[in-house]
Short mmCIF file of C-alpha atoms and ligand atoms in Angstrom, two decimals:
data_model
loop_
_atom_site.label_atom_id
_atom_site.label_comp_id
_atom_site.label_asym_id
_atom_site.label_seq_id
_atom_site.Cartn_x
_atom_site.Cartn_y
_atom_site.Cartn_z
CA MET A 1 -30.28 23.01 15.07
CA SER A 2 -28.45 21.90 12.00
CA ARG A 3 -24.71 22.13 12.20
CA ASP A 4 -22.30 22.66 9.40
CA TYR A 5 -19.57 20.26 10.38
CA ARG A 6 -17.10 21.45 7.80
CA ASN A 7 -17.17 24.96 9.23
CA SER A 8 -16.54 23.92 12.77
CA THR A 9 -13.51 21.83 11.86
CA SER A 10 -11.16 23.97 13.92
CA GLN A 11 -12.91 23.08 17.14
CA GLN A 12 -13.99 19.65 16.11
CA GLY A 13 -12.38 16.67 17.67
CA PHE A 14 -12.78 13.22 19.09
CA TYR A 15 -12.31 11.36 22.31
CA ILE A 16 -9.94 8.45 22.08
CA LEU A 17 -11.13 5.76 24.45
CA ALA A 18 -7.85 3.80 24.37
CA PHE A 19 -7.87 0.94 26.83
CA SER A 20 -9.78 0.18 29.98
CA ARG A 21 -10.18 3.05 32.45
CA ILE A 22 -9.28 0.96 35.48
CA ALA A 23 -6.47 2.77 37.32
CA GLU A 24 -4.19 -0.23 37.87
CA VAL A 25 -4.48 -1.25 34.25
CA GLN A 26 -3.65 2.31 33.21
CA ILE A 27 -0.40 2.32 35.14
CA ILE A 28 0.73 -1.07 33.86
CA LEU A 29 -0.24 -0.05 30.34
CA PHE A 30 1.62 3.23 30.65
CA ILE A 31 4.80 1.50 31.80
CA LEU A 32 4.54 -1.17 29.12
CA VAL A 33 3.94 1.28 26.29
CA LEU A 34 6.65 3.61 27.55
CA LEU A 35 9.12 0.73 27.64
CA MET A 36 8.20 -0.38 24.16
CA TYR A 37 8.43 3.18 22.88
CA LEU A 38 11.84 3.77 24.42
CA LEU A 39 13.13 0.40 23.27
CA SER A 40 12.08 0.97 19.68
CA MET A 41 13.49 4.50 19.67
CA VAL A 42 16.81 3.44 21.16
CA GLY A 43 17.06 0.25 19.10
CA ASN A 44 16.32 1.97 15.81
CA LEU A 45 18.53 4.98 16.56
CA VAL A 46 21.44 2.74 17.54
CA LEU A 47 21.00 0.60 14.44
CA SER A 48 20.85 3.61 12.09
CA GLY A 49 23.81 5.20 13.84
CA LEU A 50 25.77 1.98 13.52
CA VAL A 51 25.05 1.73 9.80
CA CYS A 52 26.18 5.33 9.34
CA ILE A 53 29.51 5.00 11.15
CA SER A 54 30.52 1.47 10.14
CA PRO A 55 32.11 1.31 6.69
CA GLN A 56 31.52 -2.46 6.52
CA LEU A 57 27.76 -1.77 6.73
CA HIS A 58 27.79 0.60 3.78
CA THR A 59 25.93 -1.77 1.48
CA PRO A 60 22.48 -1.45 -0.10
CA MET A 61 20.99 -3.93 2.36
CA TYR A 62 22.00 -1.88 5.38
CA PHE A 63 21.08 1.43 3.81
CA LEU A 64 17.61 0.04 3.20
CA LEU A 65 17.58 -1.26 6.75
CA CYS A 66 18.44 2.25 7.87
CA ASN A 67 15.41 3.50 5.95
CA LEU A 68 13.30 0.90 7.70
CA SER A 69 14.58 2.05 11.09
CA PHE A 70 13.93 5.66 10.21
CA GLN A 71 10.39 4.78 9.20
CA ASP A 72 9.90 2.81 12.44
CA ILE A 73 10.91 5.87 14.45
CA ILE A 74 8.32 8.03 12.70
CA TYR A 75 5.74 5.29 13.05
CA VAL A 76 5.98 4.82 16.81
CA SER A 77 6.38 8.56 17.40
CA ALA A 78 3.16 9.33 15.57
CA ILE A 79 1.06 7.10 17.77
CA LEU A 80 2.63 6.05 21.05
CA PRO A 81 3.34 9.47 22.68
CA LYS A 82 -0.32 10.39 22.28
CA LEU A 83 -1.36 7.07 23.79
CA LEU A 84 1.03 7.68 26.69
CA ALA A 85 -0.38 11.16 27.24
CA ILE A 86 -3.94 9.83 27.19
CA THR A 87 -3.11 7.07 29.65
CA ILE A 88 -1.31 9.29 32.13
CA THR A 89 -3.45 12.45 31.99
CA GLY A 90 -6.80 10.90 31.22
CA ASP A 91 -7.36 13.69 28.71
CA THR A 92 -8.59 11.73 25.71
CA TRP A 93 -9.39 14.62 23.41
CA ILE A 94 -7.78 14.90 19.99
CA SER A 95 -8.49 17.58 17.43
CA PHE A 96 -9.79 16.69 14.00
CA SER A 97 -6.58 17.82 12.32
CA GLY A 98 -4.53 15.90 14.88
CA CYS A 99 -6.54 12.84 14.03
CA ILE A 100 -6.01 13.25 10.29
CA THR A 101 -2.29 13.81 10.85
CA GLN A 102 -2.05 10.67 12.91
CA MET A 103 -3.87 8.73 10.22
CA PHE A 104 -1.60 10.17 7.55
CA MET A 105 1.52 9.11 9.45
CA PHE A 106 0.10 5.68 10.13
CA VAL A 107 -0.79 4.94 6.49
CA PHE A 108 2.43 6.53 5.26
CA CYS A 109 4.62 4.40 7.51
CA LEU A 110 2.73 1.18 7.03
CA ASP A 111 2.83 1.53 3.23
CA THR A 112 6.49 2.44 3.28
CA GLU A 113 7.26 -0.53 5.49
CA PHE A 114 5.63 -2.97 3.08
CA PHE A 115 7.38 -1.42 0.07
CA MET A 116 10.71 -1.26 1.88
CA LEU A 117 10.51 -4.92 2.84
CA THR A 118 9.78 -5.75 -0.79
CA THR A 119 12.79 -3.75 -1.92
CA MET A 120 14.92 -5.52 0.65
CA ALA A 121 13.67 -8.88 -0.60
CA TYR A 122 14.69 -7.89 -4.12
CA ASP A 123 18.09 -6.86 -2.79
CA ARG A 124 18.50 -10.30 -1.18
CA TYR A 125 17.35 -11.97 -4.41
CA VAL A 126 20.01 -10.17 -6.44
CA ALA A 127 22.69 -10.79 -3.81
CA ILE A 128 22.02 -14.50 -3.57
CA CYS A 129 20.75 -15.54 -6.99
CA ILE A 130 22.85 -13.34 -9.29
CA PRO A 131 25.76 -12.36 -7.01
CA LEU A 132 28.14 -11.54 -9.84
CA ARG A 133 25.88 -8.76 -11.03
CA TYR A 134 25.06 -7.47 -7.54
CA THR A 135 27.17 -4.32 -7.60
CA LEU A 136 25.97 -3.57 -11.10
CA VAL A 137 22.24 -4.06 -10.41
CA MET A 138 22.07 -2.59 -6.91
CA ASN A 139 24.18 0.48 -7.59
CA LYS A 140 23.79 3.67 -5.61
CA LYS A 141 21.43 5.26 -8.10
CA VAL A 142 19.06 2.30 -8.34
CA CYS A 143 19.09 1.93 -4.60
CA CYS A 144 18.22 5.57 -3.97
CA LEU A 145 15.54 5.43 -6.62
CA MET A 146 13.94 2.36 -5.07
CA ALA A 147 14.11 3.75 -1.55
CA SER A 148 12.69 7.11 -2.52
CA SER A 149 9.86 5.59 -4.53
CA CYS A 150 8.84 3.63 -1.44
CA TRP A 151 8.55 6.92 0.48
CA VAL A 152 6.85 8.82 -2.35
CA VAL A 153 4.24 6.17 -3.14
CA GLY A 154 3.54 5.69 0.56
CA GLY A 155 3.18 9.45 0.97
CA LEU A 156 0.83 9.83 -2.00
CA ASN A 157 -1.39 7.04 -0.79
CA ALA A 158 -1.48 8.47 2.72
CA MET A 159 -2.35 11.87 1.30
CA MET A 160 -5.22 10.37 -0.68
CA HIS A 161 -6.53 8.81 2.52
CA SER A 162 -6.26 12.02 4.49
CA ILE A 163 -8.05 14.05 1.83
CA LEU A 164 -10.92 11.57 1.53
CA MET A 165 -11.16 11.29 5.29
CA SER A 166 -11.17 15.03 5.93
CA ASN A 167 -14.08 15.40 3.53
CA LEU A 168 -16.26 13.08 5.57
CA SER A 169 -18.57 14.60 8.11
CA PHE A 170 -18.54 13.52 11.70
CA CYS A 171 -20.70 14.53 14.61
CA ASP A 172 -18.65 16.52 17.06
CA SER A 173 -16.94 14.95 20.06
CA GLN A 174 -17.53 11.34 19.25
CA GLU A 175 -15.70 8.56 20.99
CA ILE A 176 -13.17 6.54 19.05
CA ASN A 177 -13.06 3.09 20.54
CA HIS A 178 -9.38 2.60 19.75
CA PHE A 179 -6.07 3.96 20.97
CA PHE A 180 -5.43 6.10 17.93
CA CYS A 181 -7.39 7.42 14.95
CA GLU A 182 -7.72 4.07 13.29
CA ILE A 183 -9.35 4.19 9.88
CA LYS A 184 -11.93 1.42 10.21
CA THR A 185 -13.09 2.73 13.59
CA MET A 186 -13.36 6.26 12.20
CA LEU A 187 -15.37 5.13 9.19
CA ASN A 188 -17.99 3.62 11.49
CA LEU A 189 -18.42 7.00 13.17
CA SER A 190 -18.95 8.98 10.01
CA SER A 191 -22.38 10.01 8.87
CA SER A 192 -21.40 10.40 5.22
CA ASP A 193 -20.99 7.94 2.41
CA THR A 194 -17.79 6.02 3.07
CA SER A 195 -17.90 3.73 0.03
CA LYS A 196 -15.01 5.56 -1.67
CA ILE A 197 -12.67 4.99 1.24
CA ILE A 198 -13.79 1.40 1.61
CA LEU A 199 -13.00 0.86 -2.06
CA LEU A 200 -9.61 2.55 -1.55
CA ILE A 201 -8.85 0.25 1.38
CA PHE A 202 -9.72 -2.74 -0.77
CA ILE A 203 -7.47 -1.57 -3.62
CA GLU A 204 -4.70 -0.92 -1.10
CA GLY A 205 -5.12 -4.40 0.25
CA VAL A 206 -4.34 -5.69 -3.23
CA PHE A 207 -1.52 -3.29 -4.17
CA ILE A 208 0.12 -2.71 -0.82
CA GLY A 209 -0.65 -5.97 0.95
CA CYS A 210 -0.93 -8.78 -1.60
CA PHE A 211 1.24 -7.54 -4.46
CA PRO A 212 4.37 -6.92 -2.35
CA PHE A 213 3.70 -10.20 -0.59
CA VAL A 214 3.70 -12.09 -3.90
CA LEU A 215 6.92 -10.31 -4.93
CA ILE A 216 8.58 -11.15 -1.62
CA MET A 217 7.49 -14.77 -1.85
CA THR A 218 8.72 -15.00 -5.45
CA SER A 219 12.11 -13.64 -4.37
CA TYR A 220 12.27 -16.20 -1.60
CA ILE A 221 11.32 -19.07 -3.88
CA PHE A 222 14.32 -18.16 -6.06
CA ILE A 223 16.52 -17.57 -3.02
CA ILE A 224 15.64 -20.88 -1.41
CA SER A 225 16.07 -22.85 -4.62
CA THR A 226 19.50 -21.23 -5.04
CA ILE A 227 20.44 -22.01 -1.46
CA LEU A 228 19.39 -25.64 -1.86
CA LYS A 229 21.73 -25.98 -4.82
CA ILE A 230 24.75 -24.93 -2.74
CA ARG A 231 26.86 -28.03 -2.04
CA THR A 232 28.76 -27.26 1.17
CA SER A 233 26.58 -26.89 4.22
CA SER A 234 28.69 -24.13 5.76
CA ARG A 235 28.27 -21.95 2.70
CA ARG A 236 24.59 -22.83 2.59
CA GLN A 237 24.24 -21.67 6.19
CA LYS A 238 26.18 -18.49 5.57
CA THR A 239 24.02 -17.60 2.58
CA PHE A 240 20.84 -18.30 4.46
CA SER A 241 21.91 -16.22 7.45
CA SER A 242 22.27 -13.20 5.17
CA CYS A 243 18.53 -13.21 4.55
CA SER A 244 17.12 -14.84 7.68
CA SER A 245 16.69 -11.53 9.56
CA HIS A 246 14.74 -10.08 6.69
CA LEU A 247 12.58 -13.18 6.43
CA THR A 248 11.84 -13.02 10.16
CA ILE A 249 10.65 -9.43 9.92
CA VAL A 250 8.51 -10.16 6.86
CA MET A 251 6.80 -12.98 8.71
CA LEU A 252 6.32 -10.82 11.80
CA LEU A 253 4.75 -7.95 9.91
CA TYR A 254 2.58 -10.03 7.61
CA GLY A 255 1.58 -12.35 10.44
CA THR A 256 0.29 -9.54 12.63
CA SER A 257 -1.26 -7.35 9.96
CA LEU A 258 -2.91 -10.17 8.04
CA GLY A 259 -4.27 -11.54 11.31
CA PHE A 260 -5.68 -8.09 11.95
CA TYR A 261 -7.43 -7.67 8.64
CA MET A 262 -8.56 -11.27 8.20
CA LYS A 263 -10.30 -11.76 11.50
CA SER A 264 -14.05 -11.38 11.66
CA ASP A 265 -15.62 -8.08 12.67
CA SER A 266 -17.62 -9.45 15.55
CA GLU A 267 -19.14 -7.24 18.25
CA ASN A 268 -16.73 -7.85 21.10
CA SER A 269 -13.66 -7.97 18.87
CA GLN A 270 -12.82 -4.32 19.43
CA GLU A 271 -10.64 -5.09 22.44
CA GLN A 272 -8.82 -7.83 20.52
CA ASP A 273 -8.47 -5.39 17.71
CA LYS A 274 -6.68 -2.89 19.91
CA VAL A 275 -4.29 -5.46 21.32
CA LEU A 276 -3.46 -6.74 17.83
CA SER A 277 -2.88 -3.19 16.61
CA LEU A 278 -0.63 -2.51 19.56
CA LEU A 279 1.28 -5.59 18.51
CA TYR A 280 2.18 -4.26 15.11
CA ILE A 281 2.44 -0.61 16.07
CA ALA A 282 4.64 -1.04 19.12
CA VAL A 283 6.08 -4.53 19.04
CA VAL A 284 7.14 -4.93 15.41
CA PRO A 285 9.19 -1.66 15.28
CA MET A 286 10.79 -2.69 18.56
CA LEU A 287 11.73 -6.12 17.24
CA ASN A 288 13.14 -4.97 13.89
CA PRO A 289 16.48 -3.71 15.25
CA LEU A 290 16.66 -6.60 17.72
CA VAL A 291 16.18 -9.18 14.99
CA TYR A 292 18.78 -7.49 12.85
CA SER A 293 21.35 -7.04 15.57
CA LEU A 294 21.04 -10.28 17.48
CA ARG A 295 20.74 -12.62 14.55
CA ASN A 296 23.12 -10.93 12.21
CA LYS A 297 26.84 -11.60 12.57
CA VAL A 298 27.88 -8.66 10.41
CA VAL A 299 25.96 -6.19 12.57
CA LEU A 300 27.24 -7.82 15.75
CA ARG A 301 30.80 -7.55 14.50
CA ALA A 302 30.34 -3.89 13.58
CA MET A 303 28.87 -3.23 17.00
CA ARG A 304 31.78 -4.92 18.76
CA LYS A 305 34.20 -2.89 16.70
CA VAL A 306 32.50 0.39 17.64
CA PHE A 307 32.48 -0.49 21.32
CA LYS A 308 36.11 -1.58 21.26
CA HIS A 309 36.99 1.67 19.61
CA ALA A 310 35.14 3.58 22.31
CA ASP A 311 37.09 1.65 24.95
CA TYR A 312 40.42 2.82 23.63
CA GLN A 313 39.55 6.46 23.92
C1 LIG B 1 17.64 5.19 2.44
O1 LIG B 1 18.22 4.39 1.44
C2 LIG B 1 18.95 5.11 0.46
C3 LIG B 1 19.36 4.17 -0.63
O2 LIG B 1 20.21 3.17 -0.20
C4 LIG B 1 20.14 5.80 1.14
O3 LIG B 1 20.89 6.51 0.19
C5 LIG B 1 19.60 6.74 2.21
O4 LIG B 1 20.67 7.30 2.90
C6 LIG B 1 18.70 5.99 3.18
N1 LIG B 1 18.09 6.96 4.06
C7 LIG B 1 17.90 6.77 5.37
C8 LIG B 1 17.28 7.87 6.13
O5 LIG B 1 18.21 5.75 5.92
#
């Protein structure tokens, strides 16, 4: 019997294998993922709330950071609750449209994160290398424009992915050997020609991975050469600390995602693949607010002020 896959889309779906089916592992995994999910939600919500209520954090850098937190919340919420549900109920089924939605959110957030980090690097470049023109260059309008273009470009690219992906045909009820609808894993399951998407992934690698990376590195070359020219070591330290949190996050994100895409596609690498993905889906969004709050004196001071204020009431 020949099946028209496109027509049966409403009932079509996949089984997400997630991690090992051993009961003990499931429980540990559930607790771990739940903790990471809660920590990233709480951390990012607290950080965004803090930026909103603290006047001393009303600067472009912290508004962009707020955007990053917001994006992290969407990111983890698109993937981790489903993983938690799969782990606890054992029901691994996901509908085709659910899968495409998950993929859309994943690409959207990842793209936005890369663009946002690039924008933040530019912000640091202006603040450190041409400080006298900072308020002029990074004015409200420019800042909003930059932030919204990150979201819009990320959204358009994610939409392109979803459209191409939903036009592929899949046999019904296949197993996805991953913990979410990951693109590469899905492509291997499709019976249609995937060359267009593979080309798109390559182009994205250049425009969303390499190009922002080069821009970020260029900013940091200027930033570091400016910092080295500062005479007094206390001022040098102070200047560096204003960009060290950002630099840490850039290294975290690029380290994990480059590691993921560079490593060879060997047979038994699928398990490694999943662990690495979990690293940048669950761990990086969890660390972002931590890095920014623990290593950043301005945020710490704002936090202390808020808590002190709460004490008085
Ligand atoms: C994102 O950044 C823009 C520009 O600084 C700011 O106006 C906006 O409030 C931010 N949005 C969120 C959700 O953080």
